[in-house]
Short mmCIF file of C-alpha atoms in Angstrom, two decimals:
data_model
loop_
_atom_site.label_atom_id
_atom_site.label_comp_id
_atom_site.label_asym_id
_atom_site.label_seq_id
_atom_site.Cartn_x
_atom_site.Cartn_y
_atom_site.Cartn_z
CA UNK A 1379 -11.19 -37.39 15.74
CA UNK A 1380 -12.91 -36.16 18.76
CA UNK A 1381 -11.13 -36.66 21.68
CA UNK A 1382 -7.50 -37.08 20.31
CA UNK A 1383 -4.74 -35.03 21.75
CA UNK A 1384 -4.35 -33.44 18.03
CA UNK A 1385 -8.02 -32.46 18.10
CA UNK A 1386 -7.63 -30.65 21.46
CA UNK A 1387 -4.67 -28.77 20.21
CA UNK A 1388 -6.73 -27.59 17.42
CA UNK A 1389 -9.14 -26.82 19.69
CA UNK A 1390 -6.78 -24.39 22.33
CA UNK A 1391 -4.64 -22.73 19.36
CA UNK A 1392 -7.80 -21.74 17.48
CA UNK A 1393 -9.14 -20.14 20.34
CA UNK A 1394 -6.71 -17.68 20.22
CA UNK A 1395 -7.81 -16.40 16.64
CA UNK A 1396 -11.37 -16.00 17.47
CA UNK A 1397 -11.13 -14.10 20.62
CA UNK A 1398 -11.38 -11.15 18.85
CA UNK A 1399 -14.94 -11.97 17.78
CA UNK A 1400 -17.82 -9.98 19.06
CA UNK A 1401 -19.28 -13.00 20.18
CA UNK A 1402 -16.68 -14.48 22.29
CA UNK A 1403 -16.36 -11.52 24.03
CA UNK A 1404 -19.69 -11.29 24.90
CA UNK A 1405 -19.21 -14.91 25.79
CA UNK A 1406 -16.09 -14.12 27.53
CA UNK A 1407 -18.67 -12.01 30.59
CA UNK A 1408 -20.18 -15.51 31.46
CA UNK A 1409 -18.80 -16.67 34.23
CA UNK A 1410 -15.85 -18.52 33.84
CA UNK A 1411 -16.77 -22.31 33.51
CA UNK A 1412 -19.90 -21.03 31.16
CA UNK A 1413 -17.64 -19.04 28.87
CA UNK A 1414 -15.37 -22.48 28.70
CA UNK A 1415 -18.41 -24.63 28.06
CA UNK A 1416 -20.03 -22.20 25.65
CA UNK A 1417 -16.52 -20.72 23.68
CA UNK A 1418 -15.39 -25.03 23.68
CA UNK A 1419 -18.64 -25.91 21.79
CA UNK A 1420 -18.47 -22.64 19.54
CA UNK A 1421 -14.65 -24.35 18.20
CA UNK A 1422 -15.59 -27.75 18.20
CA UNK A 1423 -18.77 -26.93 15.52
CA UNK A 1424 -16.18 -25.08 13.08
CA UNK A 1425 -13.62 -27.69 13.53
CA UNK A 1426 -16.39 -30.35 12.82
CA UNK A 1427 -17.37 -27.79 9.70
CA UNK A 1428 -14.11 -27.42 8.24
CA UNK A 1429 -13.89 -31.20 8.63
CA UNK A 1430 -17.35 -31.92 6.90
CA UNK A 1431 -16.46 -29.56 4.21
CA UNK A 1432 -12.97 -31.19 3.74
CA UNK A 1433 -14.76 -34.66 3.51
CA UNK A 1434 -16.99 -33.14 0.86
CA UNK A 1435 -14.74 -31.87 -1.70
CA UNK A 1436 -12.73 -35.06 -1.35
CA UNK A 1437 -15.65 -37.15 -2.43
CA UNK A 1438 -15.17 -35.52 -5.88
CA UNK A 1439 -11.81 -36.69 -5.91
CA UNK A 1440 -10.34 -38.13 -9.27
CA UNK A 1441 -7.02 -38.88 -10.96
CA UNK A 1442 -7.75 -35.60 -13.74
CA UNK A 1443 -8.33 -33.25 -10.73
CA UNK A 1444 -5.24 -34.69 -8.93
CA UNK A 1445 -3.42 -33.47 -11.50
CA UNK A 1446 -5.14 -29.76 -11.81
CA UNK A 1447 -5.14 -29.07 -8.01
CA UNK A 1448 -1.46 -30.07 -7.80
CA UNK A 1449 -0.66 -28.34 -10.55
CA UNK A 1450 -3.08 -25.14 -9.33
CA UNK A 1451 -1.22 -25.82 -6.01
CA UNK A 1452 2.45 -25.63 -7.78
CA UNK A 1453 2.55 -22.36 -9.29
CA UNK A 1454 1.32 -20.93 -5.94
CA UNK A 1455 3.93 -22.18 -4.12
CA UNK A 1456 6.23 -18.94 -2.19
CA UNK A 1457 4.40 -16.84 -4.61
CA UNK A 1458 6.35 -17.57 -8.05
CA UNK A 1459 3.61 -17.29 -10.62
CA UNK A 1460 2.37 -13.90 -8.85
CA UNK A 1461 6.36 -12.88 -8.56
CA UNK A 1462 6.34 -13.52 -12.17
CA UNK A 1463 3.37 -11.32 -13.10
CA UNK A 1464 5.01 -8.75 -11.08
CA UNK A 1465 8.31 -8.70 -12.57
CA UNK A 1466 6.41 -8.64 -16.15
CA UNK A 1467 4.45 -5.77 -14.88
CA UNK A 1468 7.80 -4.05 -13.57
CA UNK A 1469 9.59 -4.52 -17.10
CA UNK A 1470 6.76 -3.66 -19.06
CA UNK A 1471 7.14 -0.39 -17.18
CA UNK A 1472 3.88 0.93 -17.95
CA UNK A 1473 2.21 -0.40 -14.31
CA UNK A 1474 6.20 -0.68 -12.74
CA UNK A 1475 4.64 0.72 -9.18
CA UNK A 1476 2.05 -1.92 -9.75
CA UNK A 1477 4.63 -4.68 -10.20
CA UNK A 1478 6.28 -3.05 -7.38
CA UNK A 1479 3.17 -3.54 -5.18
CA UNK A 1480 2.90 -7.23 -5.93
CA UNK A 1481 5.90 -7.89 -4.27
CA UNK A 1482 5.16 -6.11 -1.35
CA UNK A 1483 2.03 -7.57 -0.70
CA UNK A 1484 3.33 -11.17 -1.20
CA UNK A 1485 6.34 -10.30 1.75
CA UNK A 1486 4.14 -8.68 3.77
CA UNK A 1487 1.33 -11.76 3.39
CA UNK A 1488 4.65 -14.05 3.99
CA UNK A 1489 5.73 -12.08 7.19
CA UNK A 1490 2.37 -11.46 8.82
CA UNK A 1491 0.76 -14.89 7.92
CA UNK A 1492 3.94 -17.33 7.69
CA UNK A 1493 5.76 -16.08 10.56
CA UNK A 1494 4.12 -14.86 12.31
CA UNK A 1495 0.11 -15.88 12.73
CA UNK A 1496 0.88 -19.22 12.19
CA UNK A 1497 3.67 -19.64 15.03
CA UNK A 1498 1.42 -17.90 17.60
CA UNK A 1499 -2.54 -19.95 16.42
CA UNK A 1500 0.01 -23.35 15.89
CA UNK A 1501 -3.20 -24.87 14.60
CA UNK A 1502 -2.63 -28.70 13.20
CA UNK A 1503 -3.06 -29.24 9.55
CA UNK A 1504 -6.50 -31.14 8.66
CA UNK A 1505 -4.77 -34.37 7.46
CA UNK A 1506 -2.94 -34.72 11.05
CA UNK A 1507 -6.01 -34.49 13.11
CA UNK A 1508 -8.34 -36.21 11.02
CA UNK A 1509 -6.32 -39.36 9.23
CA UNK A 1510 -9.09 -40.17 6.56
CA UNK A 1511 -8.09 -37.40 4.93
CA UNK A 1512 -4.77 -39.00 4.39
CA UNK A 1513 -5.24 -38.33 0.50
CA UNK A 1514 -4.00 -42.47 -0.61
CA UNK A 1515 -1.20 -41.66 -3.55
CA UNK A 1516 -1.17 -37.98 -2.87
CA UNK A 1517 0.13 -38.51 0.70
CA UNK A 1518 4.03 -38.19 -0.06
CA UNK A 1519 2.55 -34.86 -2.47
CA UNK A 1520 0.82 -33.43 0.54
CA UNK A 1521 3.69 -33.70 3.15
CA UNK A 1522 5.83 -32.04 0.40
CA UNK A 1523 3.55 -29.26 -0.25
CA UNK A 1524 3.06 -28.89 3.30
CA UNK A 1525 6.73 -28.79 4.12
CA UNK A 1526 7.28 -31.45 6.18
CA UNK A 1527 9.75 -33.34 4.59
CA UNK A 1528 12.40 -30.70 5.20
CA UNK A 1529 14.24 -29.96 8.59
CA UNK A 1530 11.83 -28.62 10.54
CA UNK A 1531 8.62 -30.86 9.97
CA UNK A 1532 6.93 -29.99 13.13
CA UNK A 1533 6.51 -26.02 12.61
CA UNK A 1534 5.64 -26.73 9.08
CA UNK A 1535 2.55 -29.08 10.91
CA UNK A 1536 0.68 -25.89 11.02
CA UNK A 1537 -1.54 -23.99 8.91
CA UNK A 1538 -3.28 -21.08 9.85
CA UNK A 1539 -3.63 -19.03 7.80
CA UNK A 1540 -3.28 -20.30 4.34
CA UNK A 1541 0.23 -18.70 2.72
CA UNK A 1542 -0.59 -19.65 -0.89
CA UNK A 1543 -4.29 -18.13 0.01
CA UNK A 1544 -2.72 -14.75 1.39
CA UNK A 1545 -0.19 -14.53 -1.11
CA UNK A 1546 -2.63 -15.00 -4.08
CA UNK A 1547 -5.06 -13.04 -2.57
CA UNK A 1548 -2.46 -10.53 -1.53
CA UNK A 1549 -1.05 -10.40 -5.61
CA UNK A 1550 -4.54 -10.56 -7.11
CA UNK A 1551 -5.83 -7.57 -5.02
CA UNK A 1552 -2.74 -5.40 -6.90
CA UNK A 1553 -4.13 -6.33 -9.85
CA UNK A 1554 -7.45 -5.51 -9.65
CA UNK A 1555 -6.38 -1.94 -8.01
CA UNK A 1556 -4.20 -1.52 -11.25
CA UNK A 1557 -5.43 0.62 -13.99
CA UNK A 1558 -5.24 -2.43 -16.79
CA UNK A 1559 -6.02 -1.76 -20.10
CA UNK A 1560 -7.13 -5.08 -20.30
CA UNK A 1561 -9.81 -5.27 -17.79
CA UNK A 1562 -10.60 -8.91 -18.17
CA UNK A 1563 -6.93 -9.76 -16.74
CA UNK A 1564 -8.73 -8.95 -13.29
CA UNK A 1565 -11.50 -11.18 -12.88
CA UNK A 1566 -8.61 -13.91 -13.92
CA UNK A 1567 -6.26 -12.95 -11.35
CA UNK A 1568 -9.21 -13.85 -8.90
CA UNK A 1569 -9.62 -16.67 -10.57
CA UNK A 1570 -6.52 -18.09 -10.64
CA UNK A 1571 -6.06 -16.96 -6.64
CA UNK A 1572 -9.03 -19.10 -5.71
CA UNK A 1573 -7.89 -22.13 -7.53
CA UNK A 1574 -5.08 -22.24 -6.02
CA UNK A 1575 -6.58 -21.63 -2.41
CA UNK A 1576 -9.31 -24.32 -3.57
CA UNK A 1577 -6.42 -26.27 -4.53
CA UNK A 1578 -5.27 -26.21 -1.02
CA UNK A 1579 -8.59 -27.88 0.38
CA UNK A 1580 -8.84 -30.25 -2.30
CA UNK A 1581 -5.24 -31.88 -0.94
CA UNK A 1582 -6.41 -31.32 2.58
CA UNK A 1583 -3.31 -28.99 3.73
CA UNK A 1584 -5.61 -26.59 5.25
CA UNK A 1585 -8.94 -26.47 6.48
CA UNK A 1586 -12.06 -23.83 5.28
CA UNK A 1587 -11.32 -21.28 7.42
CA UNK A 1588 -6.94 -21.26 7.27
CA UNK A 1589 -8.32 -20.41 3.38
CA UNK A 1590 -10.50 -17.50 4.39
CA UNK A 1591 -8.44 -16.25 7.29
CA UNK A 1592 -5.31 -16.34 4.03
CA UNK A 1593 -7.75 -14.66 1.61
CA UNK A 1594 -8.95 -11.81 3.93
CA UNK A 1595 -4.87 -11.30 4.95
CA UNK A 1596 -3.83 -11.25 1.21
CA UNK A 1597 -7.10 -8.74 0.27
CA UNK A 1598 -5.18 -6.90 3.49
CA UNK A 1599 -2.05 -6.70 2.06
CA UNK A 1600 -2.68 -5.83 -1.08
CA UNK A 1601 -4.47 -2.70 -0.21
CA UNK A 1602 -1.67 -1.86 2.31
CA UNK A 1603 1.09 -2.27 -0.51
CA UNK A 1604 -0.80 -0.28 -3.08
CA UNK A 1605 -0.83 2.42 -0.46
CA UNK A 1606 2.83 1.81 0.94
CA UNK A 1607 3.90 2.09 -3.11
CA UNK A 1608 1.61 4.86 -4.27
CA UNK A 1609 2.52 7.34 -1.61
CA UNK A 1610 6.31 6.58 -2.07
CA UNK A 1611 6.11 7.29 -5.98
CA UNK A 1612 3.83 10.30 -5.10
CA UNK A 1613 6.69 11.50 -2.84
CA UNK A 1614 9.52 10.71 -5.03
CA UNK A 1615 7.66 12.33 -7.95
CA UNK A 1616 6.71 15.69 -5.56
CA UNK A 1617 10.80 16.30 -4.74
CA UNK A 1618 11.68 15.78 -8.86
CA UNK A 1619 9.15 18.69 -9.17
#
């Protein structure tokens, strides 16, 4: 809610990830209590967006979808039904760099988005700062899934970016770089990735733009690990020669 110390936090932390925008910079030459004015406004209409669109997709909400976005939001959780795919891929040995790749693209999602761009944006997740999106039954589900019934609730109070977005993305990217036989296993892979992100807006963990900001990341990754693998098996084939 506007106003609330939660909402101002929100506010601060994701002004940090959009300094970088062309348009805050060019805001940033106002003088100073214009660029506040102008660069507070500019976060407080995507907070209220991400909000609105949050409110949307939970008007939809049933018992049969409860079931499909938690179970969507399962097998995305630290990456285990892309870790699986990979460790087919490996053993099938015919796409083994490929299956290689996977991996590296979910640790490298993990370590960039996880550890590190969340601790330093700290933004809250949307069910903190906006309480009707509390979720009714799937409350206890949500704090799970969010990781705030462990040890360390408080870190795990922030999402940005989305870590089952990056590391689907991040997997599904692989994929599609991989020279399948089966071309239609690609447009599933992206598929399944953006259920599972979807999955993540439909329980209110994150808001619209943690999902982007953990899509673009995992697209990131992806095409860093296919590179990172490729030129190691391009080396490692060159000194067999």
């Amino acid at each position: 809610p506007a106003g609330s110390p939660l909402a101002c936090l929100t506010c601060e932390n994701l002004a940090f990830s959009l300094q970088a925008l062309p348009v805050c910079q060019i805001v940033a030459k106002f003088p100073p209590s214009i660029s506040r004015m102008l660069g507070g406004m500019m976060i407080e209409m995507i907070q209220n967006a991400d909000l609105s669109i949050l409110h949307a997709i939970q008007g939809t909400a049933s018992p049969a979808l409860d079931t499909f976005m938690v179970g969507f939001t399962t097998l995305g959780e630290f990456g285990a039904l892309w870790a699986i795919v990979g460790a087919i891929m490996i053993a099938l040995n015919k796409h083994r760099t490929f299956g290689i790749a996977i991996f590296v693209a979910i640790a490298l999602a993990f370590v960039i988005g996880d550890i590190g761009l969340k601790n330093v944006i700290e933004r809250p997740r949307p069910f903190l700062v906006d309480p009707v999106l509390d979720a009714g039954s799937l409350r206890s589900y949500i704090e799970q899934s969010a990781g705030m019934t462990g040890a360390k609730p408080a870190k795990a109070a922030v999402g940005c970016p989305s870590g089952h977005s990056s590391t689907s993305f991040a997997a599904a990217t692989v994929i599609c770089l991989a020279p399948l036989a089966h071309r239609w296993l690609k447009p599933i892979a992206i598929a399944t990735a953006a259920a599972i992100a979807f999955s993540r807006l439909y329980l209110a963990v994150h808001n619209p733009t943690d999902v982007v900001l953990g899509a673009l990341l995992g697209i990131a990754c992806g095409c860093i690990a296919v590179c990172i693998v490729n030129t190691i098996e391009s080396r490692r084939k060159g000194r067999q020669a």
